[in-house]
Amino acid sequence: MNHRNAEFEPHQQAKRVKRRVRPAEAVDFFNLLTGPTALLEITNSYLPEHRERLYPPPVTLSMFMVQALNEDGSC
C-alpha cells in the first residue's frame, strides 16, 4: 500500500462506519441510564442532593452526551 492510500484508508473506514450507525439521540442515553442495568442507581449515587427540576440530572446528562458526541461541534 502506498503512502497516499495509507492516509486515505482511515477516512474510507470512517465513512463506512458512519453509514451503518444511526445517530444517537438523548432518549437512547436516557434509556441506557435508566434501564435494567441499574446505571441510574449508580448515577444517582454520585449526584448531590437536588431539588425537583424540569430536567432532572439523568435527562440533562443524556442531552449533554448527545450534544458532546454530535459532529457539529456545538459542545
Coordinates of C-alpha atoms in Angstrom, one line a residue:
M1 CA 0.0 0.0 0.0
N2 CA 1.5 3.3 -1.0
H3 CA 1.6 6.4 1.3
R4 CA -1.4 8.1 -0.3
N5 CA -3.6 5.0 0.1
A6 CA -2.5 4.6 3.7
E7 CA -3.7 8.1 4.5
F8 CA -7.0 7.6 2.6
E9 CA -7.9 4.3 4.3
P10 CA -9.0 5.7 7.7
H11 CA -11.3 8.2 6.0
Q12 CA -12.9 5.4 4.0
Q13 CA -13.4 3.3 7.1
A14 CA -14.9 6.2 9.0
K15 CA -17.4 6.7 6.1
R16 CA -18.4 3.0 6.1
V17 CA -19.0 3.1 9.9
K18 CA -20.9 6.3 9.7
R19 CA -23.3 4.9 7.0
R20 CA -24.0 1.9 9.2
V21 CA -24.5 3.6 12.6
R22 CA -27.6 5.7 13.2
P23 CA -27.1 8.9 15.2
A24 CA -27.7 8.6 18.9
E25 CA -30.5 10.6 20.5
A26 CA -30.9 11.7 24.0
V27 CA -33.6 9.1 24.6
D28 CA -31.0 6.4 23.8
F29 CA -28.7 7.6 26.5
F30 CA -31.6 8.1 28.9
N31 CA -32.8 4.5 28.3
L32 CA -29.3 3.3 29.0
L33 CA -29.0 5.3 32.2
T34 CA -32.5 4.2 33.5
G35 CA -32.7 0.7 32.1
P36 CA -32.4 -2.6 33.8
T37 CA -28.6 -2.4 34.0
A38 CA -29.0 -0.2 37.2
L39 CA -26.9 2.6 35.8
L40 CA -29.5 5.0 37.2
E41 CA -28.8 3.8 40.7
I42 CA -25.0 4.2 40.1
T43 CA -25.5 7.6 38.6
N44 CA -27.8 8.7 41.4
S45 CA -25.2 7.6 44.0
Y46 CA -22.8 10.3 42.6
L47 CA -25.4 13.1 42.4
P48 CA -25.6 15.7 45.1
E49 CA -28.9 16.4 46.7
H50 CA -31.0 18.4 44.2
R51 CA -34.4 19.9 44.1
E52 CA -37.1 18.7 41.6
R53 CA -36.4 20.3 38.3
L54 CA -37.9 20.3 34.8
Y55 CA -34.9 18.3 33.6
P56 CA -33.6 16.0 36.3
P57 CA -29.9 15.2 36.2
P58 CA -30.3 11.9 34.2
V59 CA -32.2 13.8 31.5
T60 CA -29.7 16.6 31.5
L61 CA -26.8 14.1 31.3
S62 CA -28.4 12.3 28.4
M63 CA -28.9 15.5 26.4
F64 CA -25.3 16.6 27.2
M65 CA -23.9 13.3 26.0
V66 CA -25.7 13.6 22.6
Q67 CA -24.6 17.2 22.2
A68 CA -21.0 16.3 23.1
L69 CA -20.9 13.4 20.6
N70 CA -22.6 15.4 17.8
E71 CA -20.5 16.2 14.8
D72 CA -21.5 19.9 14.7
G73 CA -19.0 20.7 17.4
S74 CA -21.5 22.8 19.4
C75 CA -20.3 21.4 22.7

